[in-house]
Amino acid sequence: MAAANSAPFEVHSYDLPTLIRLAAKFSRWNSEESVSSKSHPAYLDSYFTALKVQTIVAEPDYVNRDYLEDFASYYVRCYGRYERYCSRLHFFSEAFDEAAFRALLAGEDGGLTVDALRKSYCGFIVIKPLPQTVFGRTCLKTYPAEAGRVFPVTRAFAANLFGISLNIPDTLPFQEQDNVVAACATSALWSVLQGTAKEFQHAQLTPVEITRAATELLPAESRMIPNRGGLSTAMMAEAIRAVGLEPLTLYVPENDDVTLRAALYAYLRARIPAILGVRLLDTASSEILGDHAVAVTGFKLAEEPADPPIASGVRLRAARMLKIYAHDDQVGPFARMEFDGKKIEVELGDGRGPVPVQTLSTSWRNKSGTTHEVRAAPLIVLVPLYHKIRIPYEDVIQVIMDFHKFLVTANLLNGLVGASGPEWDIHLTTVNDLKTDLQGCDQLRGEQRLRWLTQGMPRFLWRATAVSGTQRIIDVFFDATDIHTNESVYGVLVYDEGLDSVLRLIAVNPDLDALDELRGAVRILRSLSSASAP
Amino acid sequence: MKAAPKKSDASQVVAKTLAYLTSSEGRSALRAAAAESKRAAEPFRRARDVAAERLHRRFTV
């Protein structure tokens, strides 16, 4: 029996001082002052206020696999006596006291029920027994539902509290870097791989395993553990390969955040979280704080479509994105980063000197403790993809832009969409998600519906839907598992009978061969004329 | 919004559309549309060209 704490549980009413006191006490190395000087408690307090948390149940002795691996790999061989046991704090929106909880566990009537506990469960935080870095595996409910707020990558995670099974229906694990076996990039990648492990069924790496995998085939110039030097994009890509996924790295143009929003939207919709690498700048002092990596977990869309954001006049649904929610290990889970259109001169460290960059707001505090002064200049996006997702986003958007221009030039959308044209919703999807969506679509009926729901399809598809208001006009599907030299389109679903007839007649007309300017449009039209067209 | 052409009208719409698109005016409009489309998709294509400096830059904060 190595447990360091005698009481099997503690129950407390929630408030910020109590959270700080418990984090300090269970970390065993930190004073309340040192915990309260961190940025996490204030952020968590605002988060718990949004979740209406009222009660904390503490499990003083808790074995956490992620920490145990880090402990076994590093801390156990320190001369100092670091503990192998963590503690876990559970958060509930129901108010109850220790007597009621004790009665529930004892099978007595104390006014508290298992059902009430389950309904009011908001999640847990593991407290690591380490100096300074105390917030371990954290699974908290997302922000309450609100129009346009979407967390596609969250999953159900379970917890068991003294035999009571508790469920967090929508979360993605978060943890703070420990600065020893893990840096910020490790923590961000750990969160991202927690999501992809569930989606693509791969091994869940612990922070120390990620740091090792990142440098196994890409040796660093200096030691990686203790990890004070962080991870590069190339190193993170190696760690992604170590779990059998393929890394997709994208450069973010500094003068255009539509590309960033479009890419994040396209992959997040398929439940694939992404790493966003940024340069942090304190606008109050013009000091560059450094380069930082976060795990993007969700976004908020505006209720109204955006103006055409790109030169072609194509309106993208992704351009509605107002903010993203990111697991930022220096702030907390689901931290907001807003696309507020602020362009700032930033030295990006690439030898060009300061350049104007479209930046995002952050929840970081600068040295004077002020929030909203620290801005993030995006550098890269890194997406871990299942190996069969081969066709990239940029191939799809070119074809769709060509098709959109063809429809507009040929005046075929008149009467079907308003003056501002259709909005294109372009994202990666799966056969199951697609069929579930089509099954619930009132615009699809009869034989056409039967055909689309019962035909075999690739596991992963790119989907581009032209929408006007709440009405779908056209769906174009691409086989995402295909080879890029195959110029065929998987299928086209035209929701309007008249437009469908017109497009099918154009597709079989020999004059189509002459319209080679918009090659992507011809690809789509040809798929309507092929014998195998759905 | 006016109704989209029904099946009986479809052939007429197609003939008219293709006549326009294959005319010199239509070809010119298609060429301009193609140029716009290519220009608009350029940032998405360039996003794959990640400079080596960015690939090897450490995220340390």
mmCIF file of C-alpha atoms in Angstrom, chain A residues 177 184 220-221 229-236 248-252 256 259 262 277 279 289-292 312 348-350 364 379 392-394 397-398 401-402 405-406 409-410 415-416 418 496 498 501-502 505 509 514-518, chain B residues 1-15 17-22 25-51 53-61:
data_model
loop_
_atom_site.group_PDB
_atom_site.id
_atom_site.type_symbol
_atom_site.label_atom_id
_atom_site.label_comp_id
_atom_site.label_asym_id
_atom_site.label_seq_id
_atom_site.Cartn_x
_atom_site.Cartn_y
_atom_site.Cartn_z
ATOM 1 C CA GLN A 177 3.061 20.190 -20.600
ATOM 2 C CA CYS A 184 3.751 22.351 -25.741
ATOM 3 C CA ALA A 220 17.852 16.065 -32.617
ATOM 4 C CA GLU A 221 21.114 17.923 -32.157
ATOM 5 C CA GLY A 229 13.732 22.531 -26.883
ATOM 6 C CA GLY A 230 10.214 21.597 -27.952
ATOM 7 C CA LEU A 231 9.263 19.724 -31.098
ATOM 8 C CA SER A 232 9.365 20.877 -34.715
ATOM 9 C CA THR A 233 6.679 20.187 -37.309
ATOM 10 C CA ALA A 234 8.936 17.530 -38.858
ATOM 11 C CA MET A 235 9.308 15.850 -35.453
ATOM 12 C CA MET A 236 5.558 15.938 -34.818
ATOM 13 C CA LEU A 248 -0.465 16.487 -43.833
ATOM 14 C CA THR A 249 1.434 19.741 -43.324
ATOM 15 C CA LEU A 250 0.040 23.008 -44.638
ATOM 16 C CA TYR A 251 1.657 26.421 -44.814
ATOM 17 C CA VAL A 252 -0.605 29.259 -43.669
ATOM 18 C CA ASP A 256 -5.106 35.332 -45.913
ATOM 19 C CA THR A 259 -7.091 29.256 -46.483
ATOM 20 C CA ALA A 262 -11.100 26.340 -45.095
ATOM 21 C CA GLY A 277 1.514 26.160 -34.963
ATOM 22 C CA ARG A 279 3.996 32.676 -33.281
ATOM 23 C CA LEU A 289 6.899 35.334 -26.860
ATOM 24 C CA GLY A 290 7.904 32.397 -29.057
ATOM 25 C CA ASP A 291 6.415 29.670 -31.227
ATOM 26 C CA HIS A 292 3.621 27.606 -29.771
ATOM 27 C CA SER A 312 -13.573 33.762 -57.826
ATOM 28 C CA LEU A 348 8.095 35.552 -38.537
ATOM 29 C CA GLY A 349 11.714 34.516 -38.164
ATOM 30 C CA ASP A 350 12.194 33.670 -41.826
ATOM 31 C CA TRP A 364 -2.945 34.236 -22.972
ATOM 32 C CA LEU A 379 2.512 29.391 -39.146
ATOM 33 C CA PRO A 392 -5.940 16.561 -50.678
ATOM 34 C CA TYR A 393 -8.268 19.498 -50.136
ATOM 35 C CA GLU A 394 -6.632 21.707 -52.765
ATOM 36 C CA ILE A 397 -11.447 23.099 -54.258
ATOM 37 C CA GLN A 398 -9.988 23.743 -57.710
ATOM 38 C CA MET A 401 -14.310 26.535 -58.226
ATOM 39 C CA ASP A 402 -14.265 25.541 -61.908
ATOM 40 C CA LYS A 405 -17.738 29.349 -62.480
ATOM 41 C CA PHE A 406 -19.274 27.129 -65.148
ATOM 42 C CA THR A 409 -21.212 31.651 -66.621
ATOM 43 C CA ALA A 410 -23.837 29.356 -68.132
ATOM 44 C CA GLY A 415 -34.072 30.997 -60.031
ATOM 45 C CA LEU A 416 -32.446 28.416 -57.755
ATOM 46 C CA GLY A 418 -30.369 34.333 -54.627
ATOM 47 C CA ASP A 496 -33.483 20.055 -58.330
ATOM 48 C CA GLY A 498 -34.953 20.575 -63.716
ATOM 49 C CA SER A 501 -32.077 17.216 -66.483
ATOM 50 C CA VAL A 502 -30.177 20.168 -67.934
ATOM 51 C CA LEU A 505 -28.107 16.700 -71.258
ATOM 52 C CA ASN A 509 -23.554 16.737 -75.626
ATOM 53 C CA ALA A 514 -14.892 22.141 -76.589
ATOM 54 C CA LEU A 515 -15.314 23.604 -73.085
ATOM 55 C CA ASP A 516 -11.856 22.695 -71.883
ATOM 56 C CA GLU A 517 -11.207 26.017 -70.123
ATOM 57 C CA LEU A 518 -12.935 24.902 -66.931
ATOM 58 C CA MET B 1 -37.229 32.736 -56.950
ATOM 59 C CA LYS B 2 -38.413 31.449 -60.266
ATOM 60 C CA ALA B 3 -38.721 27.709 -60.851
ATOM 61 C CA ALA B 4 -35.856 25.855 -62.472
ATOM 62 C CA PRO B 5 -36.535 24.509 -65.986
ATOM 63 C CA LYS B 6 -38.623 21.336 -66.064
ATOM 64 C CA LYS B 7 -37.665 18.288 -68.105
ATOM 65 C CA SER B 8 -39.726 19.329 -71.132
ATOM 66 C CA ASP B 9 -37.872 22.639 -71.271
ATOM 67 C CA ALA B 10 -34.481 21.120 -70.555
ATOM 68 C CA SER B 11 -33.498 20.480 -74.184
ATOM 69 C CA GLN B 12 -34.235 24.080 -75.108
ATOM 70 C CA VAL B 13 -32.246 25.379 -72.135
ATOM 71 C CA VAL B 14 -29.325 23.118 -73.020
ATOM 72 C CA ALA B 15 -29.307 24.150 -76.684
ATOM 73 C CA THR B 17 -26.700 27.362 -73.053
ATOM 74 C CA LEU B 18 -24.322 25.462 -75.303
ATOM 75 C CA ALA B 19 -24.870 27.887 -78.156
ATOM 76 C CA TYR B 20 -23.789 30.692 -75.836
ATOM 77 C CA LEU B 21 -20.867 28.803 -74.314
ATOM 78 C CA THR B 22 -19.458 27.813 -77.704
ATOM 79 C CA GLU B 25 -18.553 35.679 -76.399
ATOM 80 C CA GLY B 26 -19.178 32.551 -74.333
ATOM 81 C CA ARG B 27 -15.646 31.221 -74.832
ATOM 82 C CA SER B 28 -14.258 34.547 -73.760
ATOM 83 C CA ALA B 29 -16.438 34.484 -70.621
ATOM 84 C CA LEU B 30 -15.303 30.913 -69.885
ATOM 85 C CA ARG B 31 -11.646 31.858 -70.298
ATOM 86 C CA ALA B 32 -12.085 34.758 -67.873
ATOM 87 C CA ALA B 33 -13.909 32.473 -65.438
ATOM 88 C CA ALA B 34 -11.156 29.871 -65.694
ATOM 89 C CA ALA B 35 -8.489 32.473 -64.975
ATOM 90 C CA GLU B 36 -10.411 33.693 -61.920
ATOM 91 C CA SER B 37 -10.909 30.148 -60.684
ATOM 92 C CA LYS B 38 -7.227 29.313 -61.035
ATOM 93 C CA ARG B 39 -6.190 32.514 -59.295
ATOM 94 C CA ALA B 40 -8.590 31.895 -56.404
ATOM 95 C CA ALA B 41 -7.369 28.340 -55.880
ATOM 96 C CA GLU B 42 -3.706 29.380 -55.906
ATOM 97 C CA PRO B 43 -3.376 29.987 -52.114
ATOM 98 C CA PHE B 44 -4.763 26.496 -51.483
ATOM 99 C CA ARG B 45 -2.201 24.967 -53.858
ATOM 100 C CA ARG B 46 0.637 26.981 -52.329
ATOM 101 C CA ALA B 47 -0.321 25.798 -48.851
ATOM 102 C CA ARG B 48 1.382 22.476 -49.615
ATOM 103 C CA ASP B 49 4.732 24.188 -50.220
ATOM 104 C CA VAL B 50 5.989 24.392 -46.667
ATOM 105 C CA ALA B 51 9.439 25.971 -46.429
ATOM 106 C CA GLU B 53 12.686 26.540 -42.232
ATOM 107 C CA ARG B 54 9.079 26.209 -41.005
ATOM 108 C CA LEU B 55 9.218 22.412 -40.969
ATOM 109 C CA HIS B 56 12.214 22.420 -38.654
ATOM 110 C CA ARG B 57 11.278 25.340 -36.427
ATOM 111 C CA ARG B 58 10.739 24.207 -32.832
ATOM 112 C CA PHE B 59 7.577 25.034 -30.920
ATOM 113 C CA THR B 60 8.954 25.791 -27.505
ATOM 114 C CA VAL B 61 6.593 28.025 -25.537
#
